[in-house]
Coordinates of C-alpha atoms in Angstrom, one line a residue:
Chain A
X1 CA 11.3 6.1 -15.6
X2 CA 8.4 8.2 -14.4
X3 CA 6.4 6.9 -11.4
X4 CA 2.7 6.6 -10.7
X5 CA 1.0 10.0 -11.0
X6 CA -2.1 11.1 -9.1
X7 CA -4.1 14.2 -8.9
X8 CA -5.3 16.1 -7.0
X9 CA -3.0 15.8 -4.0
X10 CA -5.5 17.2 -1.6
X11 CA -9.3 17.7 -1.7
X12 CA -11.8 19.0 0.8
X13 CA -15.5 18.6 0.2
X14 CA -18.7 18.6 2.1
X15 CA -20.7 15.4 2.8
X16 CA -23.1 14.4 0.0
X17 CA -20.9 16.1 -2.6
X18 CA -19.1 14.2 -5.3
X19 CA -15.3 13.9 -6.0
X20 CA -13.1 12.3 -8.6
X21 CA -9.5 11.2 -8.4
X22 CA -7.2 10.5 -11.4
X23 CA -4.3 8.1 -11.7
X24 CA -1.7 7.5 -14.4
X25 CA 0.3 4.3 -13.9
X26 CA 3.9 3.6 -14.8
X27 CA 4.1 3.1 -18.6
X28 CA 3.6 -0.5 -19.6
X29 CA 2.1 -1.7 -16.3
X30 CA -1.0 -3.7 -17.1
X31 CA -2.3 -3.9 -13.6
X32 CA -3.7 -0.9 -11.7
X33 CA -4.9 -0.8 -8.1
X34 CA -6.9 1.7 -6.0
X35 CA -6.4 1.5 -2.2
X36 CA -8.0 3.4 0.6
X37 CA -5.9 4.2 3.7
X38 CA -7.6 5.5 6.7
X39 CA -5.5 7.3 9.3
X40 CA -3.5 4.8 11.4
X41 CA -4.4 1.8 9.2
X42 CA -2.7 -0.1 6.4
X43 CA -4.1 0.5 2.9
X44 CA -7.1 -1.5 1.9
X45 CA -7.7 -2.6 -1.7
X46 CA -10.8 -1.1 -3.3
X47 CA -10.5 -2.2 -6.9
X48 CA -7.9 -3.9 -9.2
X49 CA -7.8 -3.6 -13.0
X50 CA -6.0 -5.9 -15.4
X51 CA -5.7 -3.8 -18.5
X52 CA -9.2 -2.3 -18.7
X53 CA -11.0 -5.2 -17.0
X54 CA -11.9 -5.5 -13.3
X55 CA -10.1 -8.4 -11.5
X56 CA -11.3 -7.6 -7.9
X57 CA -13.8 -5.1 -6.6
X58 CA -15.1 -7.0 -3.7
X59 CA -14.3 -4.3 -1.2
X60 CA -15.6 -1.4 -3.3
X61 CA -18.7 0.2 -1.8
X62 CA -20.5 0.1 -5.1
X63 CA -23.5 2.2 -3.9
X64 CA -21.3 5.3 -3.8
X65 CA -17.9 4.4 -5.4
X66 CA -17.1 3.8 -9.0
X67 CA -14.0 3.4 -11.0
X68 CA -13.0 3.0 -14.6
X69 CA -9.9 2.5 -16.6
X70 CA -10.5 3.5 -20.2
X71 CA -8.1 2.2 -22.9
X72 CA -6.2 0.2 -20.2
X73 CA -4.0 3.2 -19.1
X74 CA -5.3 6.1 -16.9
X75 CA -8.0 5.4 -14.3
X76 CA -10.5 7.5 -12.4
X77 CA -12.1 6.8 -9.0
X78 CA -15.3 8.6 -8.1
X79 CA -17.3 8.9 -4.9
X80 CA -20.9 10.1 -5.1
X81 CA -22.2 11.1 -2.6
X82 CA -19.3 11.3 -0.1
X83 CA -19.7 10.5 3.6
X84 CA -17.7 11.6 6.6
X85 CA -16.1 8.1 6.8
X86 CA -14.7 8.4 3.3
X87 CA -12.0 10.8 4.7
X88 CA -8.8 9.0 3.9
X89 CA -5.8 8.9 1.6
X90 CA -6.6 7.2 -1.8
X91 CA -3.6 5.5 -3.2
X92 CA -3.1 4.3 -6.7
X93 CA -0.5 1.6 -7.6
X94 CA 0.6 -0.3 -10.7
X95 CA 2.5 -3.4 -11.4
X96 CA 3.9 -5.5 -14.2
X97 CA 4.1 -9.3 -14.4
X98 CA 6.4 -9.7 -11.4
X99 CA 3.6 -8.2 -9.2
X100 CA 5.9 -5.7 -7.3
X101 CA 3.5 -2.8 -6.8
X102 CA 4.6 0.8 -7.2
X103 CA 2.6 3.5 -5.5
X104 CA 1.7 7.1 -6.3
X105 CA 1.8 9.9 -3.8
X106 CA -1.9 9.6 -2.9
X107 CA -4.8 12.0 -2.7
X108 CA -5.8 13.1 0.8
X109 CA -9.6 13.5 1.0
X110 CA -11.3 15.4 3.8
X111 CA -15.1 15.2 4.0
X112 CA -16.6 17.8 6.3
Chain B
X1 CA -9.2 -14.4 5.1
X2 CA -5.6 -13.2 5.3
X3 CA -4.6 -11.1 8.3
X4 CA -1.3 -9.3 8.7
X5 CA -0.1 -8.2 12.1
X6 CA 2.8 -5.8 12.9
X7 CA 3.8 -5.4 16.6
X8 CA 4.7 -3.1 18.2
X9 CA 2.8 -0.1 16.6
X10 CA 5.7 2.2 17.4
X11 CA 9.4 1.9 18.2
X12 CA 12.0 4.4 19.3
X13 CA 15.7 3.6 19.1
X14 CA 19.0 5.6 19.4
X15 CA 21.0 6.3 16.2
X16 CA 23.4 3.5 15.2
X17 CA 21.3 0.6 16.7
X18 CA 20.6 -2.4 14.6
X19 CA 16.9 -3.3 14.8
X20 CA 14.3 -5.8 13.6
X21 CA 10.7 -5.2 12.6
X22 CA 8.4 -8.1 12.7
X23 CA 5.4 -9.1 10.6
X24 CA 3.2 -12.1 10.9
X25 CA 0.4 -13.4 8.6
X26 CA -2.3 -16.1 9.1
X27 CA -2.4 -17.8 5.6
X28 CA 0.9 -19.2 4.4
X29 CA -0.4 -19.7 0.8
X30 CA 1.1 -16.4 -0.4
X31 CA 2.7 -15.3 -3.7
X32 CA 5.1 -12.8 -2.3
X33 CA 5.7 -10.4 0.6
X34 CA 6.6 -6.7 0.2
X35 CA 8.0 -4.2 2.7
X36 CA 7.2 -0.6 2.2
X37 CA 8.2 2.7 3.8
X38 CA 5.8 5.6 4.2
X39 CA 6.8 9.1 5.2
X40 CA 4.2 11.4 6.8
X41 CA 1.8 12.6 4.2
X42 CA 3.4 10.7 1.4
X43 CA 2.8 7.5 -0.6
X44 CA 4.4 4.2 -0.2
X45 CA 8.0 3.4 -1.3
X46 CA 8.8 -0.2 -2.0
X47 CA 11.8 -1.4 0.0
X48 CA 12.1 -5.1 -0.7
X49 CA 10.0 -7.8 -2.4
X50 CA 10.4 -11.5 -1.5
X51 CA 8.9 -14.1 -3.7
X52 CA 7.3 -17.1 -1.9
X53 CA 10.2 -19.4 -3.1
X54 CA 12.8 -17.1 -1.6
X55 CA 14.1 -16.9 2.0
X56 CA 15.5 -13.4 2.0
X57 CA 16.3 -10.2 0.1
X58 CA 18.9 -7.5 0.8
X59 CA 19.2 -3.9 -0.3
X60 CA 21.9 -1.8 1.3
X61 CA 21.4 -1.7 5.1
X62 CA 18.1 -3.6 4.8
X63 CA 17.5 -7.3 4.9
X64 CA 14.1 -9.0 4.8
X65 CA 13.5 -12.6 5.6
X66 CA 10.5 -14.8 4.9
X67 CA 9.4 -18.0 6.7
X68 CA 6.2 -19.1 5.1
X69 CA 5.7 -22.2 7.2
X70 CA 5.6 -20.1 10.4
X71 CA 3.8 -17.1 8.8
X72 CA 6.5 -14.6 9.7
X73 CA 8.8 -12.0 8.0
X74 CA 11.3 -9.7 9.5
X75 CA 12.9 -6.5 8.3
X76 CA 16.4 -6.0 9.6
X77 CA 17.8 -2.4 9.5
X78 CA 21.5 -2.1 10.2
X79 CA 23.1 0.9 11.8
X80 CA 19.9 3.0 12.0
X81 CA 20.0 6.7 11.1
X82 CA 17.5 9.5 11.8
X83 CA 16.6 9.5 8.1
X84 CA 15.2 6.0 8.7
X85 CA 12.4 7.5 10.8
X86 CA 9.1 6.6 9.0
X87 CA 6.3 4.0 9.1
X88 CA 7.2 0.6 7.8
X89 CA 4.4 -1.5 6.3
X90 CA 4.4 -5.2 5.6
X91 CA 2.1 -6.5 2.8
X92 CA 1.4 -10.0 1.7
X93 CA 0.5 -10.8 -1.9
X94 CA -2.2 -13.3 -2.6
X95 CA -1.4 -16.5 -4.5
X96 CA -2.9 -16.9 -7.9
X97 CA -3.7 -14.4 -10.7
X98 CA -5.1 -11.9 -8.2
X99 CA -2.1 -10.2 -6.8
X100 CA -4.0 -8.3 -4.1
X101 CA -1.9 -7.1 -1.2
X102 CA -3.1 -7.4 2.4
X103 CA -1.3 -4.8 4.6
X104 CA -0.5 -4.7 8.2
X105 CA -1.1 -1.4 10.1
X106 CA 2.6 -0.6 10.1
X107 CA 5.3 0.2 12.6
X108 CA 6.2 3.8 13.2
X109 CA 10.0 4.0 13.8
X110 CA 11.7 6.9 15.3
X111 CA 15.5 7.0 15.3
X112 CA 16.9 9.5 17.9
X113 CA 20.1 11.4 17.0

């Protein structure tokens, strides 16, 4: 079966610009997660969707980050405006009922 | 608040050695525990998932154990190979409907030929 797809793989932007990341989960997986992984750290959950509803966005900086999951499948994560500290790898994961999470390759964001 | 600790941050071993990677967590009310492998510049690959009712899981040369009462898990790698060189992350799944994972910082393993 196809894995979790993410694009783009790499993105370089200047601070105060905006950027968007896309994720396509494994077919049939109802739960979708966005994580932020800063260099040398473990991933940190930003937002969790169950179908197209938000389950947890407690660690999402809502003044600059937004995410949506239309029709309960694909998802987009947006940052506007970006700051230097947003430089990280953004990982998308999906899971079915057994809660084992499967991760995509990630998008490496560099903010200059 | 759940905290996950992995010590040491880095480990170097000669090829063929059996080794154990440790993970500790502060809140024993967990749903599951998952071990991941991350290669440089890549995403996470799931290695083993242990449900809270289980004590261990095995896959090939890997064996993961879980002791909820003491807040500890170990990943045992038998007969290590240079291809095992990567960062190994432990993640604890929250109990309840929210299956949020809390990750440790990982252990970077280097297996010398």
